[in-house]
Amino acid sequence: MEPLDGNAIGGLLISLLGTDQTDVVVTCAHCGATRMLAECVVFRSGPGTVVRCRSCGGQLMVFVQRHDVTCVDLLGVQ
Ligand SMILES: [Zn+2]
């Protein structure tokens, strides 16, 4: 599947947090690069949505939906 940019998870973040978060600046825990979430790389193939750093490819965030619950892993963000 073709990678998307961070705008692809804008609606998901609004549903989880109540506001648009795509203009939030995130710092990669793997390489220290900082950029707006909208500029990150999003993959929607597989069991969840994975957000990766555009600089190093490190995993920043993972969203997995199971029934009505969304599990969020933010361990790749400082
Ligand atoms: Zn990185």
Short mmCIF file of N, CA and C in Angstrom, two decimals, residues 30-78:
data_model
loop_
_atom_site.label_atom_id
_atom_site.label_comp_id
_atom_site.label_asym_id
_atom_site.label_seq_id
_atom_site.Cartn_x
_atom_site.Cartn_y
_atom_site.Cartn_z
N HIS A 30 13.85 8.15 17.95
CA HIS A 30 14.92 7.36 17.35
C HIS A 30 16.08 8.23 16.85
N CYS A 31 15.74 9.33 16.16
CA CYS A 31 16.80 10.15 15.56
C CYS A 31 16.79 11.60 16.02
N GLY A 32 15.75 12.02 16.73
CA GLY A 32 15.68 13.39 17.24
C GLY A 32 15.14 14.40 16.24
N ALA A 33 14.76 13.97 15.05
CA ALA A 33 14.20 14.89 14.06
C ALA A 33 12.87 15.44 14.56
N THR A 34 12.62 16.70 14.26
CA THR A 34 11.34 17.31 14.62
C THR A 34 10.65 17.78 13.35
N ARG A 35 9.35 17.56 13.31
CA ARG A 35 8.54 18.03 12.19
C ARG A 35 7.07 17.96 12.58
N MET A 36 6.24 18.64 11.80
CA MET A 36 4.81 18.59 12.07
C MET A 36 4.29 17.18 11.80
N LEU A 37 3.30 16.78 12.57
CA LEU A 37 2.72 15.46 12.38
C LEU A 37 2.22 15.27 10.95
N ALA A 38 1.72 16.32 10.35
CA ALA A 38 1.22 16.23 8.96
C ALA A 38 2.31 15.82 7.99
N GLU A 39 3.57 16.04 8.34
CA GLU A 39 4.69 15.72 7.45
C GLU A 39 5.23 14.31 7.65
N CYS A 40 4.74 13.60 8.64
CA CYS A 40 5.20 12.24 8.90
C CYS A 40 4.61 11.28 7.87
N VAL A 41 5.08 10.05 7.88
CA VAL A 41 4.64 9.05 6.90
C VAL A 41 3.67 8.08 7.59
N VAL A 42 2.54 7.84 6.95
CA VAL A 42 1.50 6.98 7.53
C VAL A 42 1.28 5.76 6.64
N PHE A 43 1.24 4.59 7.28
CA PHE A 43 0.93 3.34 6.59
C PHE A 43 -0.34 2.78 7.20
N ARG A 44 -1.29 2.46 6.34
CA ARG A 44 -2.56 1.94 6.83
C ARG A 44 -2.75 0.47 6.52
N SER A 45 -1.76 -0.16 5.94
CA SER A 45 -1.88 -1.60 5.68
C SER A 45 -1.60 -2.35 6.99
N GLY A 46 -2.06 -3.58 7.07
CA GLY A 46 -1.83 -4.36 8.28
C GLY A 46 -2.93 -4.15 9.29
N PRO A 47 -2.70 -4.60 10.50
CA PRO A 47 -3.77 -4.58 11.50
C PRO A 47 -4.06 -3.20 12.10
N GLY A 48 -3.24 -2.22 11.83
CA GLY A 48 -3.45 -0.90 12.41
C GLY A 48 -2.86 0.18 11.54
N THR A 49 -2.78 1.37 12.09
CA THR A 49 -2.19 2.51 11.41
C THR A 49 -0.86 2.82 12.06
N VAL A 50 0.20 2.89 11.25
CA VAL A 50 1.54 3.14 11.76
C VAL A 50 2.02 4.48 11.22
N VAL A 51 2.54 5.32 12.12
CA VAL A 51 3.12 6.60 11.75
C VAL A 51 4.63 6.49 11.91
N ARG A 52 5.35 6.80 10.83
CA ARG A 52 6.81 6.69 10.86
C ARG A 52 7.47 8.04 10.60
N CYS A 53 8.66 8.16 11.14
CA CYS A 53 9.48 9.36 10.96
C CYS A 53 9.90 9.46 9.50
N ARG A 54 9.74 10.64 8.91
CA ARG A 54 10.15 10.82 7.51
C ARG A 54 11.67 10.85 7.38
N SER A 55 12.39 11.14 8.46
CA SER A 55 13.86 11.21 8.39
C SER A 55 14.52 9.84 8.50
N CYS A 56 14.11 9.03 9.48
CA CYS A 56 14.81 7.76 9.72
C CYS A 56 13.93 6.53 9.52
N GLY A 57 12.64 6.72 9.36
CA GLY A 57 11.73 5.59 9.20
C GLY A 57 11.34 4.93 10.50
N GLY A 58 11.81 5.45 11.61
CA GLY A 58 11.46 4.88 12.92
C GLY A 58 9.97 5.00 13.21
N GLN A 59 9.48 4.06 13.97
CA GLN A 59 8.05 4.03 14.31
C GLN A 59 7.76 5.05 15.39
N LEU A 60 6.87 6.01 15.08
CA LEU A 60 6.51 7.05 16.03
C LEU A 60 5.25 6.70 16.82
N MET A 61 4.24 6.26 16.10
CA MET A 61 2.93 5.99 16.70
C MET A 61 2.29 4.78 16.03
N VAL A 62 1.48 4.08 16.81
CA VAL A 62 0.68 2.98 16.26
C VAL A 62 -0.73 3.12 16.83
N PHE A 63 -1.71 3.01 15.97
CA PHE A 63 -3.12 3.03 16.36
C PHE A 63 -3.74 1.71 15.93
N VAL A 64 -4.33 1.01 16.88
CA VAL A 64 -4.99 -0.26 16.58
C VAL A 64 -6.40 -0.19 17.14
N GLN A 65 -7.37 -0.46 16.27
CA GLN A 65 -8.76 -0.43 16.71
C GLN A 65 -9.27 -1.85 16.87
N ARG A 66 -9.89 -2.09 18.00
CA ARG A 66 -10.46 -3.40 18.32
C ARG A 66 -11.85 -3.14 18.86
N HIS A 67 -12.86 -3.57 18.12
CA HIS A 67 -14.24 -3.26 18.45
C HIS A 67 -14.39 -1.74 18.56
N ASP A 68 -14.79 -1.21 19.69
CA ASP A 68 -14.97 0.24 19.83
C ASP A 68 -13.82 0.90 20.57
N VAL A 69 -12.72 0.21 20.75
CA VAL A 69 -11.59 0.74 21.51
C VAL A 69 -10.42 0.98 20.56
N THR A 70 -9.78 2.14 20.71
CA THR A 70 -8.57 2.44 19.95
C THR A 70 -7.39 2.45 20.91
N CYS A 71 -6.43 1.56 20.64
CA CYS A 71 -5.20 1.50 21.44
C CYS A 71 -4.15 2.35 20.73
N VAL A 72 -3.45 3.18 21.50
CA VAL A 72 -2.48 4.11 20.93
C VAL A 72 -1.12 3.87 21.59
N ASP A 73 -0.10 3.68 20.76
CA ASP A 73 1.28 3.53 21.22
C ASP A 73 2.06 4.75 20.73
N LEU A 74 2.55 5.56 21.66
CA LEU A 74 3.29 6.78 21.30
C LEU A 74 4.76 6.68 21.71
N LEU A 75 5.28 5.48 21.87
CA LEU A 75 6.62 5.31 22.40
C LEU A 75 7.71 5.86 21.49
N GLY A 76 7.41 6.08 20.23
CA GLY A 76 8.43 6.62 19.32
C GLY A 76 8.49 8.13 19.29
N VAL A 77 7.69 8.79 20.14
CA VAL A 77 7.65 10.25 20.17
C VAL A 77 8.21 10.72 21.50
N GLN A 78 9.11 11.68 21.42
CA GLN A 78 9.66 12.26 22.67
C GLN A 78 8.76 13.36 23.16
#
